Amino acid sequence: MSETSIQLETVSWRRELARAIRDPAVLLSRLELPENLLGDAHKAAGDFSLMVTESFLSRMVEGDVNDPLLRQVLPTLAEMSGAESGSEITTDAVGDQAATRAPGLIHKYQGRALLIATGACAINCRYCFRRHYPYSDAPKSWTDWKPAFDVLRDDSSIEEIILSGGDPLMLPDGRFAELVEILEAIPHLKRLRIHSRLPIVLPSRVNESLLATLTSSRLQGMVVVHANHPNELDEETQGALKRLVSSGVPTLNQCVLLKGINDDVETLAGLCTKLVNVGVMPYYMSQLDRVAGVGHFEVPVEKGRQLIKELRTRLPGYAVPQYVQELPGEPNKLPL
Ligand SMILES: *Cc1c(COP(=O)(O)O)cnc(C)c1O
Ligand code: SF4
């Protein structure tokens, strides 16, 4: 693609992003919900404020306080009660800090390393385990990134690089392509995995330029998206997922098990079925990571296990995700 068409494509999804809603009062009024619903919740949000795209908002049901998409983004007072079940609640539940080998580079598991490509996201999910991550320390220019690239270059045991964040697809197209080029030049890297919620919350991000970068790379590309509820997969989103799949990029989904949002078998079966119908494979269903302010979303592990058991009776084997939990110091995510 030409430089100009890449720029034009970037402008279009970035313009949509700039219109994302950040004021809870506006969100409530757009959904015809009373403003007093919010109470002091915006204080609970702290510096992890509300953010939601117009596209995601369009999939919420007007007038429904319990809408499963709304509940994922609306700050509530429950976030202020941080004292759920004792000592495990931290700001670094998964041990990222100990596994950081250079600024922005987390190497925890054999053969694969994770790059925090940017701290930015297109949506702020209230349950996010990275809400306390010190993103302001993260590298910004390619020079800041040099130590991370040096570690990758010097460690030939790393075959797969995972771009995460934040959301790596928040990088403008040109910059994203540059990053892929830098990684491609490291001979022992074989696979490039992108962890992104953008195909779900901003489907226009799956544009020609992104597909061209992924499919023309020497590295085997792979995208892991993040949807939790079947209502997140409207026509526009399904279209974006199909574009990825039909361009030959293996696409997987991970969801987080969330109380009151997807902790029933109907919802999970609906989600997994919709995904496989567009060629996206359910990969992981994660147990919520215990960070401060998210305890009200936690589902007991026993219930999670029961849900997976019921899913197996309803769906083809390939449509059932692995139920996993990430614990510090473990050599892999633990199957539950
Ligand atoms: C989740 C994660 C991975 C990827 O794990 P998979 O089981 O391969 O999906 C790699 N690195 C870090 C730091 C992670 O958190
Ligand atoms: S998209 Fe992912 S990283 Fe961003 S806020 Fe949501 S859960 Fe967190």
PDB file of C-alpha atoms in Angstrom, residues 27-277:
ATOM      1  CA  LEU A  27     -23.275   7.630  28.343  1.00  0.00           C
ATOM      2  CA  LEU A  28     -26.277   7.385  30.684  1.00  0.00           C
ATOM      3  CA  SER A  29     -28.267   9.972  28.790  1.00  0.00           C
ATOM      4  CA  ARG A  30     -27.585   8.250  25.458  1.00  0.00           C
ATOM      5  CA  LEU A  31     -28.992   5.052  26.983  1.00  0.00           C
ATOM      6  CA  GLU A  32     -32.005   6.876  28.413  1.00  0.00           C
ATOM      7  CA  LEU A  33     -30.884   6.016  31.935  1.00  0.00           C
ATOM      8  CA  PRO A  34     -31.214   8.360  34.926  1.00  0.00           C
ATOM      9  CA  GLU A  35     -28.086  10.319  35.688  1.00  0.00           C
ATOM     10  CA  ASN A  36     -28.415   9.734  39.438  1.00  0.00           C
ATOM     11  CA  LEU A  37     -27.551   6.100  38.745  1.00  0.00           C
ATOM     12  CA  LEU A  38     -23.988   7.192  38.754  1.00  0.00           C
ATOM     13  CA  GLY A  39     -23.855   8.646  42.258  1.00  0.00           C
ATOM     14  CA  ASP A  40     -20.228   9.102  43.215  1.00  0.00           C
ATOM     15  CA  ALA A  41     -19.061   6.391  40.892  1.00  0.00           C
ATOM     16  CA  HIS A  42     -16.901   8.668  38.838  1.00  0.00           C
ATOM     17  CA  LYS A  43     -14.787   9.124  41.971  1.00  0.00           C
ATOM     18  CA  ALA A  44     -14.383   5.360  42.186  1.00  0.00           C
ATOM     19  CA  ALA A  45     -13.033   5.397  38.681  1.00  0.00           C
ATOM     20  CA  GLY A  46     -10.031   7.433  39.833  1.00  0.00           C
ATOM     21  CA  ASP A  47      -7.590   7.884  37.008  1.00  0.00           C
ATOM     22  CA  PHE A  48      -9.019   4.865  35.197  1.00  0.00           C
ATOM     23  CA  SER A  49     -11.923   6.861  33.838  1.00  0.00           C
ATOM     24  CA  LEU A  50     -14.825   5.853  31.662  1.00  0.00           C
ATOM     25  CA  MET A  51     -14.032   5.276  28.016  1.00  0.00           C
ATOM     26  CA  VAL A  52     -16.224   3.563  25.446  1.00  0.00           C
ATOM     27  CA  THR A  53     -16.453   3.745  21.649  1.00  0.00           C
ATOM     28  CA  GLU A  54     -19.633   4.715  19.787  1.00  0.00           C
ATOM     29  CA  SER A  55     -19.521   1.342  18.097  1.00  0.00           C
ATOM     30  CA  PHE A  56     -19.584  -0.563  21.409  1.00  0.00           C
ATOM     31  CA  LEU A  57     -22.279   1.755  22.770  1.00  0.00           C
ATOM     32  CA  SER A  58     -24.464   1.023  19.746  1.00  0.00           C
ATOM     33  CA  ARG A  59     -24.679  -2.608  20.900  1.00  0.00           C
ATOM     34  CA  MET A  60     -26.053  -1.724  24.355  1.00  0.00           C
ATOM     35  CA  VAL A  61     -29.769  -1.932  25.041  1.00  0.00           C
ATOM     36  CA  GLU A  62     -31.416   1.397  25.824  1.00  0.00           C
ATOM     37  CA  GLY A  63     -32.963   1.695  29.274  1.00  0.00           C
ATOM     38  CA  ASP A  64     -31.323  -1.447  30.656  1.00  0.00           C
ATOM     39  CA  VAL A  65     -29.215  -0.732  33.753  1.00  0.00           C
ATOM     40  CA  ASN A  66     -28.011  -4.315  33.729  1.00  0.00           C
ATOM     41  CA  ASP A  67     -26.955  -4.389  30.124  1.00  0.00           C
ATOM     42  CA  PRO A  68     -23.933  -6.731  30.034  1.00  0.00           C
ATOM     43  CA  LEU A  69     -21.929  -4.375  27.832  1.00  0.00           C
ATOM     44  CA  LEU A  70     -22.733  -1.333  29.943  1.00  0.00           C
ATOM     45  CA  ARG A  71     -21.653  -3.178  33.078  1.00  0.00           C
ATOM     46  CA  GLN A  72     -18.239  -3.787  31.569  1.00  0.00           C
ATOM     47  CA  VAL A  73     -17.553  -0.069  31.221  1.00  0.00           C
ATOM     48  CA  LEU A  74     -19.621   1.933  33.707  1.00  0.00           C
ATOM     49  CA  PRO A  75     -17.695   2.862  36.876  1.00  0.00           C
ATOM     50  CA  THR A  76     -19.556   1.833  40.048  1.00  0.00           C
ATOM     51  CA  LEU A  77     -19.086   2.413  43.740  1.00  0.00           C
ATOM     52  CA  ALA A  78     -18.242  -1.275  44.183  1.00  0.00           C
ATOM     53  CA  GLU A  79     -14.808  -0.455  42.784  1.00  0.00           C
ATOM     54  CA  MET A  80     -14.010   1.448  45.961  1.00  0.00           C
ATOM     55  CA  SER A  81     -14.374  -1.543  48.276  1.00  0.00           C
ATOM     56  CA  GLY A  82     -11.003  -3.132  47.740  1.00  0.00           C
ATOM     57  CA  ALA A  83     -11.059  -5.504  50.689  1.00  0.00           C
ATOM     58  CA  GLU A  84     -12.651  -8.638  49.188  1.00  0.00           C
ATOM     59  CA  SER A  85     -10.901 -11.740  50.344  1.00  0.00           C
ATOM     60  CA  GLY A  86      -7.732 -10.683  51.970  1.00  0.00           C
ATOM     61  CA  SER A  87      -4.089 -10.792  51.149  1.00  0.00           C
ATOM     62  CA  GLU A  88      -4.029 -11.734  47.483  1.00  0.00           C
ATOM     63  CA  ILE A  89      -5.380  -8.441  46.282  1.00  0.00           C
ATOM     64  CA  THR A  90      -2.605  -6.343  44.876  1.00  0.00           C
ATOM     65  CA  THR A  91      -1.896  -4.029  42.023  1.00  0.00           C
ATOM     66  CA  ASP A  92       0.309  -6.667  40.325  1.00  0.00           C
ATOM     67  CA  ALA A  93      -1.672  -9.891  40.684  1.00  0.00           C
ATOM     68  CA  VAL A  94       0.054 -11.751  37.908  1.00  0.00           C
ATOM     69  CA  GLY A  95       3.677 -10.973  38.756  1.00  0.00           C
ATOM     70  CA  ASP A  96       4.427  -8.863  35.689  1.00  0.00           C
ATOM     71  CA  GLN A  97       6.922  -6.697  37.507  1.00  0.00           C
ATOM     72  CA  ALA A  98       9.169  -9.626  38.434  1.00  0.00           C
ATOM     73  CA  ALA A  99       9.125 -10.933  34.857  1.00  0.00           C
ATOM     74  CA  THR A 100      10.046  -7.632  33.225  1.00  0.00           C
ATOM     75  CA  ARG A 101      13.363  -8.044  31.396  1.00  0.00           C
ATOM     76  CA  ALA A 102      13.538  -4.570  29.889  1.00  0.00           C
ATOM     77  CA  PRO A 103      11.128  -1.643  29.943  1.00  0.00           C
ATOM     78  CA  GLY A 104       7.968  -2.881  28.206  1.00  0.00           C
ATOM     79  CA  LEU A 105       9.154  -6.490  27.791  1.00  0.00           C
ATOM     80  CA  ILE A 106       7.653  -9.238  29.969  1.00  0.00           C
ATOM     81  CA  HIS A 107       9.175 -12.691  29.623  1.00  0.00           C
ATOM     82  CA  LYS A 108       7.391 -15.242  31.779  1.00  0.00           C
ATOM     83  CA  TYR A 109       6.852 -18.319  29.669  1.00  0.00           C
ATOM     84  CA  GLN A 110       9.201 -20.471  27.641  1.00  0.00           C
ATOM     85  CA  GLY A 111       9.591 -19.510  23.997  1.00  0.00           C
ATOM     86  CA  ARG A 112       7.322 -16.474  24.065  1.00  0.00           C
ATOM     87  CA  ALA A 113       7.703 -12.942  25.315  1.00  0.00           C
ATOM     88  CA  LEU A 114       5.218 -10.130  25.604  1.00  0.00           C
ATOM     89  CA  LEU A 115       5.747  -6.548  24.527  1.00  0.00           C
ATOM     90  CA  ILE A 116       3.607  -3.802  26.069  1.00  0.00           C
ATOM     91  CA  ALA A 117       3.355  -1.993  22.752  1.00  0.00           C
ATOM     92  CA  THR A 118       1.392   0.918  24.218  1.00  0.00           C
ATOM     93  CA  GLY A 119      -0.510   1.707  27.389  1.00  0.00           C
ATOM     94  CA  ALA A 120      -3.506   3.042  25.479  1.00  0.00           C
ATOM     95  CA  CYS A 121      -6.822   1.263  24.939  1.00  0.00           C
ATOM     96  CA  ALA A 122     -10.006   2.163  23.060  1.00  0.00           C
ATOM     97  CA  ILE A 123     -12.158   1.151  26.001  1.00  0.00           C
ATOM     98  CA  ASN A 124     -11.633   1.009  29.734  1.00  0.00           C
ATOM     99  CA  CYS A 125     -12.942  -2.299  31.031  1.00  0.00           C
ATOM    100  CA  ARG A 126     -13.736  -1.983  34.708  1.00  0.00           C
ATOM    101  CA  TYR A 127     -12.340  -5.453  35.487  1.00  0.00           C
ATOM    102  CA  CYS A 128      -9.032  -4.807  33.731  1.00  0.00           C
ATOM    103  CA  PHE A 129      -6.071  -6.319  35.570  1.00  0.00           C
ATOM    104  CA  ARG A 130      -3.778  -3.785  33.951  1.00  0.00           C
ATOM    105  CA  ARG A 131      -5.641  -0.811  35.373  1.00  0.00           C
ATOM    106  CA  HIS A 132      -2.808  -0.376  37.859  1.00  0.00           C
ATOM    107  CA  TYR A 133       0.041  -0.978  35.452  1.00  0.00           C
ATOM    108  CA  PRO A 134       2.619   1.828  35.515  1.00  0.00           C
ATOM    109  CA  TYR A 135       2.159   2.688  31.840  1.00  0.00           C
ATOM    110  CA  SER A 136       3.708   6.099  32.218  1.00  0.00           C
ATOM    111  CA  ASP A 137       7.089   4.347  32.660  1.00  0.00           C
ATOM    112  CA  ALA A 138       6.611   2.532  29.367  1.00  0.00           C
ATOM    113  CA  PRO A 139       8.908   3.216  26.413  1.00  0.00           C
ATOM    114  CA  LYS A 140       7.613   5.591  23.750  1.00  0.00           C
ATOM    115  CA  SER A 141      10.156   6.224  21.010  1.00  0.00           C
ATOM    116  CA  TRP A 142      12.038   3.462  19.184  1.00  0.00           C
ATOM    117  CA  THR A 143      15.114   4.568  21.146  1.00  0.00           C
ATOM    118  CA  ASP A 144      13.284   3.910  24.439  1.00  0.00           C
ATOM    119  CA  TRP A 145      12.436   0.489  23.050  1.00  0.00           C
ATOM    120  CA  LYS A 146      16.022  -0.411  22.230  1.00  0.00           C
ATOM    121  CA  PRO A 147      16.737  -2.359  25.459  1.00  0.00           C
ATOM    122  CA  ALA A 148      13.668  -4.557  24.842  1.00  0.00           C
ATOM    123  CA  PHE A 149      14.701  -5.248  21.240  1.00  0.00           C
ATOM    124  CA  ASP A 150      18.244  -6.023  22.437  1.00  0.00           C
ATOM    125  CA  VAL A 151      16.973  -8.616  24.898  1.00  0.00           C
ATOM    126  CA  LEU A 152      14.866 -10.204  22.156  1.00  0.00           C
ATOM    127  CA  ARG A 153      17.822 -10.246  19.749  1.00  0.00           C
ATOM    128  CA  ASP A 154      20.110 -11.844  22.348  1.00  0.00           C
ATOM    129  CA  ASP A 155      17.723 -14.569  23.448  1.00  0.00           C
ATOM    130  CA  SER A 156      17.290 -17.144  20.730  1.00  0.00           C
ATOM    131  CA  SER A 157      14.960 -19.213  22.944  1.00  0.00           C
ATOM    132  CA  ILE A 158      12.200 -16.715  22.126  1.00  0.00           C
ATOM    133  CA  GLU A 159      10.288 -17.811  19.016  1.00  0.00           C
ATOM    134  CA  GLU A 160       7.058 -15.926  19.520  1.00  0.00           C
ATOM    135  CA  ILE A 161       6.536 -12.275  20.252  1.00  0.00           C
ATOM    136  CA  ILE A 162       3.196 -11.223  21.682  1.00  0.00           C
ATOM    137  CA  LEU A 163       2.137  -7.625  21.210  1.00  0.00           C
ATOM    138  CA  SER A 164      -0.090  -6.587  24.064  1.00  0.00           C
ATOM    139  CA  GLY A 165      -0.784  -3.512  26.126  1.00  0.00           C
ATOM    140  CA  GLY A 166      -2.918  -1.652  26.602  1.00  0.00           C
ATOM    141  CA  ASP A 167      -3.887  -2.464  23.082  1.00  0.00           C
ATOM    142  CA  PRO A 168      -1.171  -2.805  20.429  1.00  0.00           C
ATOM    143  CA  LEU A 169      -3.596  -1.949  17.620  1.00  0.00           C
ATOM    144  CA  MET A 170      -3.883   1.542  19.110  1.00  0.00           C
ATOM    145  CA  LEU A 171      -0.600   2.234  17.327  1.00  0.00           C
ATOM    146  CA  PRO A 172      -1.199   4.139  14.083  1.00  0.00           C
ATOM    147  CA  ASP A 173      -0.894   1.858  11.027  1.00  0.00           C
ATOM    148  CA  GLY A 174       2.491   3.195   9.914  1.00  0.00           C
ATOM    149  CA  ARG A 175       4.006   2.812  13.348  1.00  0.00           C
ATOM    150  CA  PHE A 176       2.535  -0.650  13.761  1.00  0.00           C
ATOM    151  CA  ALA A 177       4.089  -1.689  10.434  1.00  0.00           C
ATOM    152  CA  GLU A 178       7.458  -0.288  11.560  1.00  0.00           C
ATOM    153  CA  LEU A 179       7.293  -2.316  14.749  1.00  0.00           C
ATOM    154  CA  VAL A 180       6.560  -5.491  12.800  1.00  0.00           C
ATOM    155  CA  GLU A 181       9.526  -4.715  10.527  1.00  0.00           C
ATOM    156  CA  ILE A 182      11.878  -4.344  13.490  1.00  0.00           C
ATOM    157  CA  LEU A 183      10.685  -7.669  14.903  1.00  0.00           C
ATOM    158  CA  GLU A 184      10.944  -9.436  11.552  1.00  0.00           C
ATOM    159  CA  ALA A 185      14.607  -8.571  11.431  1.00  0.00           C
ATOM    160  CA  ILE A 186      15.239 -10.776  14.486  1.00  0.00           C
ATOM    161  CA  PRO A 187      16.010 -14.120  12.834  1.00  0.00           C
ATOM    162  CA  HIS A 188      14.919 -16.541  15.592  1.00  0.00           C
ATOM    163  CA  LEU A 189      11.425 -15.009  15.893  1.00  0.00           C
ATOM    164  CA  LYS A 190       8.895 -17.149  14.032  1.00  0.00           C
ATOM    165  CA  ARG A 191       5.480 -15.993  15.202  1.00  0.00           C
ATOM    166  CA  LEU A 192       3.810 -12.671  15.867  1.00  0.00           C
ATOM    167  CA  ARG A 193       0.775 -12.742  18.104  1.00  0.00           C
ATOM    168  CA  ILE A 194      -1.456  -9.698  18.599  1.00  0.00           C
ATOM    169  CA  HIS A 195      -3.629  -9.467  21.723  1.00  0.00           C
ATOM    170  CA  SER A 196      -6.283  -6.870  20.951  1.00  0.00           C
ATOM    171  CA  ARG A 197      -9.817  -5.892  21.841  1.00  0.00           C
ATOM    172  CA  LEU A 198      -9.993  -3.361  18.994  1.00  0.00           C
ATOM    173  CA  PRO A 199     -11.558  -5.707  16.417  1.00  0.00           C
ATOM    174  CA  ILE A 200     -14.420  -5.966  18.942  1.00  0.00           C
ATOM    175  CA  VAL A 201     -14.762  -2.395  20.202  1.00  0.00           C
ATOM    176  CA  LEU A 202     -13.595  -0.555  17.075  1.00  0.00           C
ATOM    177  CA  PRO A 203     -14.146  -2.952  14.145  1.00  0.00           C
ATOM    178  CA  SER A 204     -13.024  -0.341  11.601  1.00  0.00           C
ATOM    179  CA  ARG A 205      -9.489  -0.892  12.956  1.00  0.00           C
ATOM    180  CA  VAL A 206      -9.355  -4.100  10.919  1.00  0.00           C
ATOM    181  CA  ASN A 207      -8.461  -2.228   7.730  1.00  0.00           C
ATOM    182  CA  GLU A 208      -6.522  -3.073   4.575  1.00  0.00           C
ATOM    183  CA  SER A 209      -3.302  -1.716   5.962  1.00  0.00           C
ATOM    184  CA  LEU A 210      -3.440  -3.939   9.052  1.00  0.00           C
ATOM    185  CA  LEU A 211      -4.310  -7.013   7.004  1.00  0.00           C
ATOM    186  CA  ALA A 212      -1.496  -6.229   4.567  1.00  0.00           C
ATOM    187  CA  THR A 213       1.034  -5.903   7.404  1.00  0.00           C
ATOM    188  CA  LEU A 214      -0.051  -9.167   8.989  1.00  0.00           C
ATOM    189  CA  THR A 215      -0.232 -11.223   5.813  1.00  0.00           C
ATOM    190  CA  SER A 216       2.935  -9.950   4.157  1.00  0.00           C
ATOM    191  CA  SER A 217       5.105 -10.556   7.200  1.00  0.00           C
ATOM    192  CA  ARG A 218       7.742 -13.292   7.301  1.00  0.00           C
ATOM    193  CA  LEU A 219       6.382 -14.044  10.777  1.00  0.00           C
ATOM    194  CA  GLN A 220       3.315 -16.237  11.170  1.00  0.00           C
ATOM    195  CA  GLY A 221       0.663 -13.808  12.352  1.00  0.00           C
ATOM    196  CA  MET A 222      -2.050 -14.627  14.851  1.00  0.00           C
ATOM    197  CA  VAL A 223      -4.681 -12.459  16.512  1.00  0.00           C
ATOM    198  CA  VAL A 224      -6.278 -13.062  19.897  1.00  0.00           C
ATOM    199  CA  VAL A 225      -9.336 -10.861  20.335  1.00  0.00           C
ATOM    200  CA  HIS A 226     -11.293 -10.312  23.532  1.00  0.00           C
ATOM    201  CA  ALA A 227     -15.095 -10.555  23.661  1.00  0.00           C
ATOM    202  CA  ASN A 228     -17.053 -11.572  26.754  1.00  0.00           C
ATOM    203  CA  HIS A 229     -20.672 -11.556  25.666  1.00  0.00           C
ATOM    204  CA  PRO A 230     -22.542 -12.519  22.472  1.00  0.00           C
ATOM    205  CA  ASN A 231     -24.068  -9.023  22.257  1.00  0.00           C
ATOM    206  CA  GLU A 232     -20.567  -7.707  21.568  1.00  0.00           C
ATOM    207  CA  LEU A 233     -20.620  -9.528  18.242  1.00  0.00           C
ATOM    208  CA  ASP A 234     -22.942  -7.528  16.025  1.00  0.00           C
ATOM    209  CA  GLU A 235     -22.776  -7.545  12.229  1.00  0.00           C
ATOM    210  CA  GLU A 236     -20.029  -4.970  12.018  1.00  0.00           C
ATOM    211  CA  THR A 237     -17.830  -6.866  14.464  1.00  0.00           C
ATOM    212  CA  GLN A 238     -18.508 -10.192  12.820  1.00  0.00           C
ATOM    213  CA  GLY A 239     -17.450  -8.544   9.552  1.00  0.00           C
ATOM    214  CA  ALA A 240     -14.143  -7.427  11.070  1.00  0.00           C
ATOM    215  CA  LEU A 241     -13.490 -10.918  12.423  1.00  0.00           C
ATOM    216  CA  LYS A 242     -14.300 -12.461   9.054  1.00  0.00           C
ATOM    217  CA  ARG A 243     -11.850 -10.096   7.342  1.00  0.00           C
ATOM    218  CA  LEU A 244      -9.107 -11.358   9.637  1.00  0.00           C
ATOM    219  CA  VAL A 245     -10.030 -14.997   9.208  1.00  0.00           C
ATOM    220  CA  SER A 246     -10.481 -14.869   5.451  1.00  0.00           C
ATOM    221  CA  SER A 247      -7.162 -13.135   4.977  1.00  0.00           C
ATOM    222  CA  GLY A 248      -5.596 -16.222   6.522  1.00  0.00           C
ATOM    223  CA  VAL A 249      -4.758 -14.925   9.995  1.00  0.00           C
ATOM    224  CA  PRO A 250      -5.604 -17.508  12.669  1.00  0.00           C
ATOM    225  CA  THR A 251      -7.946 -15.711  15.065  1.00  0.00           C
ATOM    226  CA  LEU A 252      -8.767 -16.766  18.619  1.00  0.00           C
ATOM    227  CA  ASN A 253     -10.847 -15.275  21.408  1.00  0.00           C
ATOM    228  CA  GLN A 254     -10.218 -14.961  25.087  1.00  0.00           C
ATOM    229  CA  CYS A 255     -12.907 -13.935  27.522  1.00  0.00           C
ATOM    230  CA  VAL A 256     -12.875 -13.211  31.211  1.00  0.00           C
ATOM    231  CA  LEU A 257     -15.458 -14.921  33.403  1.00  0.00           C
ATOM    232  CA  LEU A 258     -17.436 -12.038  34.916  1.00  0.00           C
ATOM    233  CA  LYS A 259     -20.165 -12.120  37.531  1.00  0.00           C
ATOM    234  CA  GLY A 260     -23.487 -10.834  36.255  1.00  0.00           C
ATOM    235  CA  ILE A 261     -22.126 -10.514  32.723  1.00  0.00           C
ATOM    236  CA  ASN A 262     -21.320 -13.948  31.312  1.00  0.00           C
ATOM    237  CA  ASP A 263     -21.472 -16.370  34.256  1.00  0.00           C
ATOM    238  CA  ASP A 264     -24.313 -18.467  32.868  1.00  0.00           C
ATOM    239  CA  VAL A 265     -24.218 -21.272  30.360  1.00  0.00           C
ATOM    240  CA  GLU A 266     -26.653 -19.675  27.865  1.00  0.00           C
ATOM    241  CA  THR A 267     -24.480 -16.600  27.510  1.00  0.00           C
ATOM    242  CA  LEU A 268     -21.208 -18.496  27.196  1.00  0.00           C
ATOM    243  CA  ALA A 269     -22.670 -20.960  24.707  1.00  0.00           C
ATOM    244  CA  GLY A 270     -24.047 -18.030  22.702  1.00  0.00           C
ATOM    245  CA  LEU A 271     -20.667 -16.328  22.693  1.00  0.00           C
ATOM    246  CA  CYS A 272     -18.717 -19.427  21.652  1.00  0.00           C
ATOM    247  CA  THR A 273     -21.231 -20.340  18.943  1.00  0.00           C
ATOM    248  CA  LYS A 274     -21.162 -16.866  17.422  1.00  0.00           C
ATOM    249  CA  LEU A 275     -17.373 -16.946  17.419  1.00  0.00           C
ATOM    250  CA  VAL A 276     -16.983 -20.300  15.693  1.00  0.00           C
ATOM    251  CA  ASN A 277     -19.645 -19.312  13.170  1.00  0.00           C
TER     252      ASN A 277
END
